[in-house]
């Protein structure tokens, strides 16, 4: 591959060396999350959203708890303009939510944008222009002074339009698009100039949004760039420092997290990372990453499946099954070692909750392979462990126990696991809990057997001495037999011996609830497991194991 055609970031932009503070910083509170699905995400769709789909998405964002929402690019299309007007006419913007609209640095398009927001109680008008050398030279054909004059003229026009707008409180936002390829001193010149021009103050701050329009370097470089601006911005207490990472290198989430460590107070992105090229930064992942660290994300993803369903409907794009937190399979373990660890972890969690005297949903979470409790985001435990050819004894045992009340003894689990693996290897597909249960019954409680037990009874004829009386059928022979022993099981084994069947019970276990029993028996040097259920579970288990060993 011709790698020599491409230049490293240090040959494209100067990043001033700083005494970095961000590596030792900690995130102990959520930044202001600003979803841009209705504008930036919408521009990335082959079929852009219409007003009904945008309205459904907007309602989702409001319910989830977002307080600033970019609602469109009114000058770019009639659909976006109409949606902003729909928000005005319907009065559906809550008092604690601020819509954001997007405009390039052109007077006619700014006018169209202000026409769209007229009547909203409050709004942020977001001005942008590309600022990096390659965009200035190739796209705009303007030098630095010309770009500044363009921006200043646009900002002055925005201020005049805002002053003339009745009943709408307007704040301003500026994005030097392609920030991460722009000279740092030029970024400061533009941002500080607009802070002065718009007369920003702590009670009416300006937002300066610094996009990684196209990722160019590792996330630490972006953090260095953000920290440099954070330290050198004028009127810092009157500026909300925002970031807008894309995901071209696949590191959008890391860029956003490091940017917050470096001083960013606001993060723009999309739910589940939709956006042009490889997407915008994923706000669901960012928020849930904080949640998993014990930090309030300030948004509610308690029913994440419903959030995903709405986004998939509105975007007409699927969320990947391995998407962090939200994917269909993200909380699912097929691997045997994973299943065993999760099963033991869930059991320990339940025990710890009982010990603390609190509901399981309130107890501290510490379960292997599950960074958060799936129940916290509306997932059931049923999907945590699933069985295919990669699964082991822990997963099989977990599903049989949780779905069907079959609590396999530890020594029996490897045998059941082998049975399941043979079936899944043959089918090449996952086995549902129902199919798993049916396989278990067919294998360990076989309906057709070599030795059948007809009428039988047992009683304790003396302390510690049990008598077992039964009718046994083997082939074409039917006979009555009886035996004695220290328990009903040993008495049954003695009766079998009287019928000519020498059975050695290697292992035996009964469930505490009495619903099932399990026996491992040796017959003529062959060993097998069997199971039984109900009132006669113990006898059934021995009979089933014996018949399996005689095959």
XYZ file of C-alpha atoms in Angstrom:
551
model
C 0.000 0.000 0.000
C 1.349 3.512 -0.872
C 1.545 4.787 2.694
C 4.143 7.371 1.659
C 1.361 9.475 0.099
C 0.015 10.449 3.514
C 1.442 12.919 5.987
C 1.422 12.502 9.760
C -0.487 15.116 11.753
C 2.682 16.927 12.890
C 3.450 17.798 9.287
C -0.032 19.259 8.808
C -0.743 21.293 11.946
C 1.348 22.696 14.787
C 0.184 21.572 18.220
C 1.897 23.740 20.853
C 3.759 21.793 23.502
C 2.090 22.303 26.868
C 2.522 21.258 30.442
C -0.343 18.819 30.097
C -2.865 18.688 32.938
C -5.444 16.447 31.262
C -3.657 13.085 31.849
C -4.117 13.438 35.615
C -7.649 14.870 35.460
C -10.749 12.868 36.385
C -14.292 13.108 35.055
C -16.587 13.414 38.058
C -19.570 15.042 36.369
C -21.251 14.835 32.998
C -20.648 17.548 30.422
C -23.587 19.149 28.630
C -24.604 16.567 26.019
C -25.962 18.058 22.791
C -27.475 15.566 20.322
C -27.099 16.625 16.693
C -29.105 13.740 15.218
C -31.729 16.071 13.767
C -29.152 18.084 11.819
C -25.742 16.464 11.430
C -27.084 12.927 11.747
C -29.967 13.738 9.406
C -27.554 14.982 6.733
C -25.905 11.550 6.787
C -29.096 9.649 5.927
C -29.850 8.396 2.443
C -33.481 9.214 3.218
C -33.550 12.285 5.484
C -36.192 12.384 8.197
C -39.520 14.058 7.545
C -41.354 16.080 10.200
C -43.170 13.096 11.795
C -39.928 11.157 12.221
C -38.069 14.249 13.411
C -40.870 14.929 15.903
C -40.673 11.391 17.255
C -36.889 11.699 17.585
C -37.182 15.114 19.264
C -39.704 13.745 21.769
C -37.301 10.889 22.567
C -34.444 13.328 23.192
C -36.634 15.419 25.495
C -37.817 12.361 27.465
C -34.263 11.123 27.790
C -33.269 14.387 29.444
C -31.212 16.351 26.903
C -31.360 20.080 27.632
C -29.842 21.472 24.444
C -30.861 19.867 21.146
C -29.702 20.788 17.670
C -32.946 20.670 15.722
C -31.896 21.471 12.183
C -30.234 23.441 9.438
C -33.172 25.672 8.421
C -31.452 27.305 5.468
C -30.344 23.982 3.952
C -33.717 22.511 3.079
C -37.434 23.115 3.218
C -37.839 20.056 5.423
C -35.500 21.432 8.095
C -37.114 24.881 7.955
C -40.581 23.356 8.256
C -39.583 21.253 11.243
C -38.291 24.277 13.164
C -41.514 26.087 12.345
C -43.411 23.013 13.547
C -41.661 23.316 16.916
C -42.709 26.968 17.073
C -46.313 26.343 16.090
C -46.827 23.254 18.254
C -45.287 24.736 21.382
C -43.662 21.377 22.114
C -40.315 22.740 23.321
C -40.224 22.387 27.140
C -39.160 25.347 29.267
C -35.877 23.664 30.206
C -34.841 22.705 26.647
C -32.988 25.014 24.252
C -33.128 24.305 20.497
C -29.969 24.887 18.433
C -30.012 25.831 14.734
C -27.101 25.786 12.323
C -26.094 28.364 9.709
C -23.106 29.087 7.463
C -21.536 32.563 7.371
C -23.800 33.991 4.666
C -26.234 36.849 5.232
C -29.119 35.386 3.220
C -28.828 32.025 4.983
C -28.590 33.686 8.390
C -31.812 35.559 7.593
C -33.510 32.293 6.655
C -32.321 30.793 9.947
C -33.695 33.653 12.042
C -36.978 33.504 10.150
C -37.212 29.858 11.205
C -36.699 30.429 14.935
C -38.973 33.466 15.273
C -41.461 32.619 17.991
C -39.322 30.123 19.893
C -38.868 31.195 23.514
C -35.126 30.584 23.321
C -32.556 29.335 20.797
C -28.857 29.008 20.094
C -27.807 30.100 16.614
C -24.731 28.164 15.543
C -22.431 29.872 13.028
C -19.738 27.914 11.206
C -17.022 28.349 8.632
C -14.114 26.133 7.591
C -10.814 27.544 8.846
C -7.929 25.173 8.112
C -5.363 25.905 5.374
C -6.514 23.204 2.972
C -10.152 24.366 3.197
C -9.141 28.044 2.934
C -7.010 27.355 -0.141
C -8.998 24.663 -1.928
C -12.617 25.249 -0.918
C -13.019 28.915 0.069
C -10.206 30.584 -1.835
C -9.644 33.009 1.070
C -6.717 33.828 3.303
C -6.894 34.213 7.098
C -7.837 37.915 7.000
C -10.602 37.267 4.499
C -11.994 34.423 6.597
C -12.033 36.675 9.673
C -13.806 39.451 7.763
C -16.406 36.965 6.549
C -16.974 35.649 10.056
C -17.146 39.130 11.581
C -19.698 40.330 9.034
C -21.838 37.255 9.644
C -21.584 37.601 13.433
C -22.534 41.289 13.282
C -25.557 40.439 11.158
C -26.567 37.710 13.619
C -26.356 40.195 16.486
C -28.591 42.665 14.647
C -31.138 39.985 13.831
C -31.144 38.747 17.425
C -31.725 42.273 18.761
C -34.654 42.718 16.398
C -36.246 39.387 17.280
C -39.129 39.810 19.730
C -39.844 37.169 22.345
C -36.881 34.924 21.548
C -33.798 34.865 23.752
C -30.846 34.105 21.484
C -27.386 32.902 22.385
C -24.588 32.393 19.915
C -22.317 29.511 18.998
C -19.319 29.425 16.690
C -17.543 26.472 15.092
C -14.221 26.824 13.287
C -14.887 23.785 11.138
C -11.810 21.578 10.679
C -10.504 22.999 13.967
C -8.086 20.126 14.412
C -6.251 21.111 11.207
C -6.331 24.860 11.899
C -3.439 26.903 13.312
C -4.050 27.310 17.065
C -3.353 31.051 17.032
C -5.950 31.538 14.274
C -8.522 29.575 16.283
C -7.939 31.890 19.244
C -8.090 34.971 17.023
C -11.481 33.942 15.642
C -12.987 32.752 18.919
C -11.790 35.679 21.023
C -12.922 38.116 18.336
C -16.457 36.704 18.435
C -16.504 36.590 22.230
C -15.870 40.359 22.179
C -18.189 41.094 19.274
C -21.090 39.224 20.846
C -20.208 40.739 24.251
C -20.314 37.366 25.998
C -20.764 37.312 29.773
C -21.172 34.594 32.413
C -24.960 34.989 32.329
C -25.060 35.034 28.501
C -22.084 32.922 27.448
C -21.011 32.161 23.922
C -20.331 28.584 22.901
C -17.132 27.904 21.002
C -17.348 24.474 19.437
C -14.109 22.826 18.280
C -14.775 19.981 15.827
C -12.531 17.102 14.890
C -14.244 17.383 11.509
C -12.069 14.613 10.115
C -9.939 12.742 12.645
C -6.228 13.173 11.921
C -4.342 11.866 14.945
C -4.512 9.859 18.129
C -6.919 11.172 20.787
C -4.137 12.584 22.971
C -3.321 15.084 20.200
C -6.928 16.316 20.176
C -6.758 16.628 23.970
C -3.606 18.746 23.656
C -5.366 21.011 21.156
C -8.424 21.409 23.398
C -6.352 22.090 26.498
C -4.337 24.752 24.665
C -7.504 26.620 23.654
C -9.055 26.079 27.091
C -6.047 27.746 28.737
C -5.742 30.665 26.314
C -9.325 31.690 25.537
C -10.216 35.231 26.558
C -13.152 35.736 28.957
C -13.004 32.036 29.806
C -15.831 32.336 32.328
C -18.065 33.655 29.529
C -17.327 30.782 27.153
C -18.800 27.286 27.013
C -16.054 25.191 25.442
C -17.624 22.505 23.270
C -16.309 19.648 21.119
C -17.728 17.812 18.135
C -15.643 14.682 17.435
C -16.148 12.557 14.371
C -15.019 8.965 14.169
C -12.844 8.661 11.044
C -10.076 6.829 12.917
C -12.560 4.950 15.090
C -11.530 6.930 18.185
C -14.373 9.435 18.494
C -15.370 8.278 21.973
C -11.781 8.471 23.223
C -11.374 11.942 21.674
C -14.491 13.179 23.461
C -13.494 11.729 26.826
C -9.966 13.125 26.632
C -11.342 16.482 25.472
C -13.510 16.666 28.600
C -10.430 15.882 30.685
C -8.708 18.736 28.833
C -11.365 21.331 29.667
C -14.349 20.819 27.353
C -17.709 21.446 29.021
C -20.045 20.393 26.219
C -20.070 17.463 23.760
C -21.998 17.268 20.501
C -22.747 13.864 19.042
C -25.433 11.438 17.910
C -27.255 8.619 19.625
C -25.480 5.426 18.557
C -22.940 7.396 16.494
C -24.818 8.066 13.267
C -23.164 10.633 10.997
C -21.338 11.122 7.723
C -18.365 8.877 6.872
C -17.800 6.801 10.022
C -20.155 8.882 12.116
C -20.313 11.392 14.935
C -19.233 10.532 18.424
C -21.674 8.154 20.128
C -23.491 9.907 23.001
C -25.022 6.679 24.312
C -21.593 5.129 24.785
C -20.185 8.315 26.348
C -23.044 8.655 28.826
C -23.054 4.968 29.753
C -19.274 5.014 30.199
C -19.774 7.620 32.929
C -22.623 5.606 34.432
C -20.373 2.530 34.619
C -17.882 4.640 36.613
C -20.502 5.693 39.160
C -21.012 9.168 37.657
C -24.545 10.471 36.990
C -24.742 10.830 33.177
C -27.604 13.348 33.521
C -29.640 11.488 30.886
C -31.917 8.488 31.371
C -31.222 5.342 29.370
C -33.200 3.115 31.731
C -35.064 1.632 28.748
C -32.275 1.505 26.216
C -34.062 -0.965 23.951
C -36.918 1.538 23.491
C -34.386 4.278 22.712
C -32.711 2.062 20.133
C -36.033 1.092 18.569
C -36.992 4.745 18.086
C -33.611 5.689 16.628
C -33.628 2.725 14.249
C -37.121 3.669 13.085
C -36.266 7.341 12.550
C -32.863 6.772 10.932
C -33.830 3.607 9.058
C -30.445 2.273 10.114
C -29.829 -0.745 12.378
C -27.781 -0.537 15.563
C -25.003 -3.120 15.445
C -25.700 -6.201 17.638
C -22.299 -5.704 19.312
C -22.780 -1.981 19.911
C -21.572 -1.093 23.440
C -24.412 -1.243 25.973
C -27.254 -1.249 23.410
C -26.523 -4.093 20.953
C -28.682 -7.209 21.006
C -25.675 -9.358 21.872
C -23.592 -6.998 24.008
C -24.710 -8.567 27.295
C -24.741 -12.075 25.835
C -22.137 -14.713 26.565
C -21.714 -17.779 24.355
C -18.224 -18.724 25.569
C -18.159 -21.390 28.248
C -15.625 -19.608 30.466
C -17.586 -16.364 30.249
C -20.841 -18.122 31.045
C -19.379 -19.845 34.067
C -17.974 -16.594 35.456
C -21.226 -14.687 34.866
C -23.353 -17.431 36.384
C -21.209 -17.527 39.517
C -21.112 -13.728 39.640
C -24.898 -13.425 39.477
C -25.297 -15.998 42.224
C -22.788 -14.139 44.395
C -24.531 -10.831 43.691
C -27.839 -12.291 44.870
C -26.184 -13.665 48.012
C -24.510 -10.323 48.759
C -27.762 -8.406 48.315
C -29.505 -10.732 50.776
C -26.623 -10.301 53.214
C -26.924 -6.512 52.961
C -30.707 -6.677 53.273
C -31.322 -4.721 50.061
C -33.003 -5.588 46.741
C -30.627 -7.027 44.145
C -31.240 -3.943 41.993
C -29.794 -1.705 44.739
C -26.777 -3.771 45.748
C -23.261 -2.791 44.570
C -22.527 -4.378 41.195
C -19.465 -6.576 40.699
C -20.197 -9.339 38.205
C -17.503 -10.665 35.842
C -17.826 -9.668 32.168
C -20.821 -7.392 32.843
C -19.634 -3.808 33.461
C -23.192 -2.753 34.337
C -26.315 -4.561 35.494
C -28.343 -5.221 32.324
C -31.504 -4.586 34.360
C -30.434 -0.945 34.814
C -31.041 -0.307 31.107
C -34.172 -2.400 30.827
C -32.577 -5.693 29.821
C -33.628 -9.005 31.334
C -31.159 -11.623 32.514
C -32.626 -14.066 29.997
C -30.406 -12.652 27.260
C -27.189 -12.660 29.274
C -26.270 -16.309 28.698
C -27.118 -18.128 25.487
C -25.966 -21.481 24.198
C -24.266 -22.477 20.957
C -21.332 -24.715 20.035
C -18.924 -22.375 21.866
C -20.782 -22.647 25.158
C -19.751 -24.527 28.248
C -21.239 -26.151 31.281
C -21.857 -22.899 33.130
C -24.096 -21.406 30.456
C -26.101 -24.568 29.949
C -26.619 -24.974 33.674
C -27.620 -21.328 34.038
C -30.298 -21.484 31.342
C -31.760 -24.748 32.605
C -31.936 -23.326 36.120
C -33.327 -19.873 35.307
C -35.820 -20.983 32.648
C -36.883 -24.428 33.833
C -35.852 -24.854 37.460
C -33.308 -27.581 36.635
C -30.402 -27.040 39.047
C -27.734 -29.419 37.782
C -25.190 -30.750 40.281
C -21.636 -29.656 39.528
C -20.439 -33.146 38.546
C -23.255 -33.559 36.015
C -22.673 -30.279 34.185
C -19.768 -31.410 31.964
C -21.823 -34.358 30.729
C -24.827 -32.155 29.889
C -22.520 -29.637 28.231
C -21.058 -32.318 25.963
C -24.555 -33.411 24.972
C -25.512 -29.845 24.110
C -22.299 -29.231 22.176
C -22.845 -32.318 20.039
C -26.303 -31.017 19.149
C -25.166 -27.479 18.362
C -22.151 -28.694 16.398
C -24.536 -30.742 14.278
C -27.091 -27.958 13.776
C -24.550 -25.139 13.503
C -26.861 -22.732 15.283
C -27.788 -21.369 18.689
C -30.056 -23.418 20.943
C -33.007 -21.703 22.607
C -33.822 -22.368 26.289
C -36.898 -24.342 25.162
C -34.814 -26.516 22.820
C -32.212 -26.962 25.519
C -34.850 -28.219 27.955
C -36.322 -30.601 25.386
C -32.854 -32.020 24.659
C -32.252 -32.467 28.393
C -35.522 -34.380 28.859
C -34.938 -36.586 25.820
C -31.393 -37.438 26.944
C -31.598 -37.762 30.726
C -35.243 -38.768 31.179
C -35.594 -41.116 28.189
C -39.127 -42.223 27.423
C -38.211 -45.600 25.923
C -35.999 -47.695 28.169
C -34.693 -51.268 28.457
C -35.815 -51.639 32.056
C -39.206 -50.199 33.027
C -40.596 -49.662 36.477
C -44.317 -50.347 36.874
C -46.091 -50.364 40.224
C -43.859 -49.646 43.189
C -43.982 -48.540 46.804
C -41.512 -47.832 49.544
C -41.797 -47.552 53.297
C -39.567 -47.452 56.361
C -40.078 -50.768 58.104
C -37.669 -49.909 60.922
C -35.595 -46.845 61.843
C -33.021 -46.457 59.061
C -34.308 -49.480 57.125
C -36.347 -48.895 53.980
C -38.161 -51.505 51.904
C -38.816 -51.074 48.186
C -41.427 -53.245 46.427
C -41.874 -53.009 42.673
C -42.772 -54.606 39.366
C -39.960 -54.483 36.794
C -40.168 -55.091 33.053
C -37.047 -55.969 31.082
C -37.552 -57.082 27.506
C -40.276 -59.716 27.534
C -39.840 -60.490 31.232
C -42.028 -58.906 33.942
C -41.540 -59.768 37.604
C -42.129 -58.545 41.142
C -39.066 -57.660 43.194
C -38.196 -56.074 46.486
C -35.134 -54.822 48.294
C -34.000 -53.104 51.476
C -31.498 -50.332 52.231
C -30.697 -47.303 54.292
C -32.728 -45.057 51.964
C -35.410 -45.479 49.307
C -32.719 -45.179 46.635
C -30.476 -47.886 48.110
C -33.532 -50.104 48.641
C -34.437 -49.649 44.963
C -30.877 -50.552 43.939
C -31.162 -53.700 46.057
C -34.420 -54.595 44.302
C -32.699 -54.115 40.935
C -29.940 -56.461 42.048
C -32.566 -59.075 42.874
C -33.808 -58.718 39.304
C -30.311 -59.353 37.971
C -29.228 -55.748 37.385
C -26.152 -54.771 39.333
C -26.131 -50.971 39.653
C -23.544 -48.890 41.490
C -24.742 -45.336 42.346
C -21.595 -43.227 41.917
C -23.200 -39.870 42.692
C -26.635 -38.688 43.694
C -28.155 -35.240 44.312
C -31.607 -33.849 44.997
C -32.691 -30.242 44.589
C -33.579 -28.423 47.781
C -37.077 -27.793 46.476
C -37.540 -31.518 45.791
C -38.495 -30.817 42.177
C -35.750 -32.916 40.632
C -33.045 -35.474 41.380
C -29.905 -36.544 39.549
C -27.990 -39.811 39.667
C -24.748 -41.096 38.172
C -24.743 -44.863 37.926
C -22.266 -47.535 36.827
C -23.487 -50.716 35.126
C -21.021 -53.312 33.827
C -18.193 -50.759 33.809
C -20.161 -48.050 31.981
C -21.195 -44.831 33.727
C -24.036 -42.495 32.851
C -26.156 -39.717 34.344
C -29.918 -39.703 34.631
C -32.543 -37.336 36.029
C -36.013 -37.510 37.484
C -38.724 -35.036 38.368
C -41.664 -34.813 40.725
C -42.533 -36.979 43.698
C -40.643 -40.010 42.359
C -37.628 -37.994 41.142
C -35.004 -40.015 43.034
C -36.165 -43.373 41.699
C -36.596 -42.000 38.173
C -33.051 -40.590 38.226
C -31.496 -43.954 39.137
C -33.612 -45.812 36.594
C -32.746 -43.301 33.851
C -29.020 -43.449 34.621
C -29.055 -47.230 34.674
C -30.819 -47.445 31.315
C -28.417 -44.937 29.734
C -25.431 -46.936 31.026
C -26.912 -50.148 29.552
C -27.155 -48.766 25.999
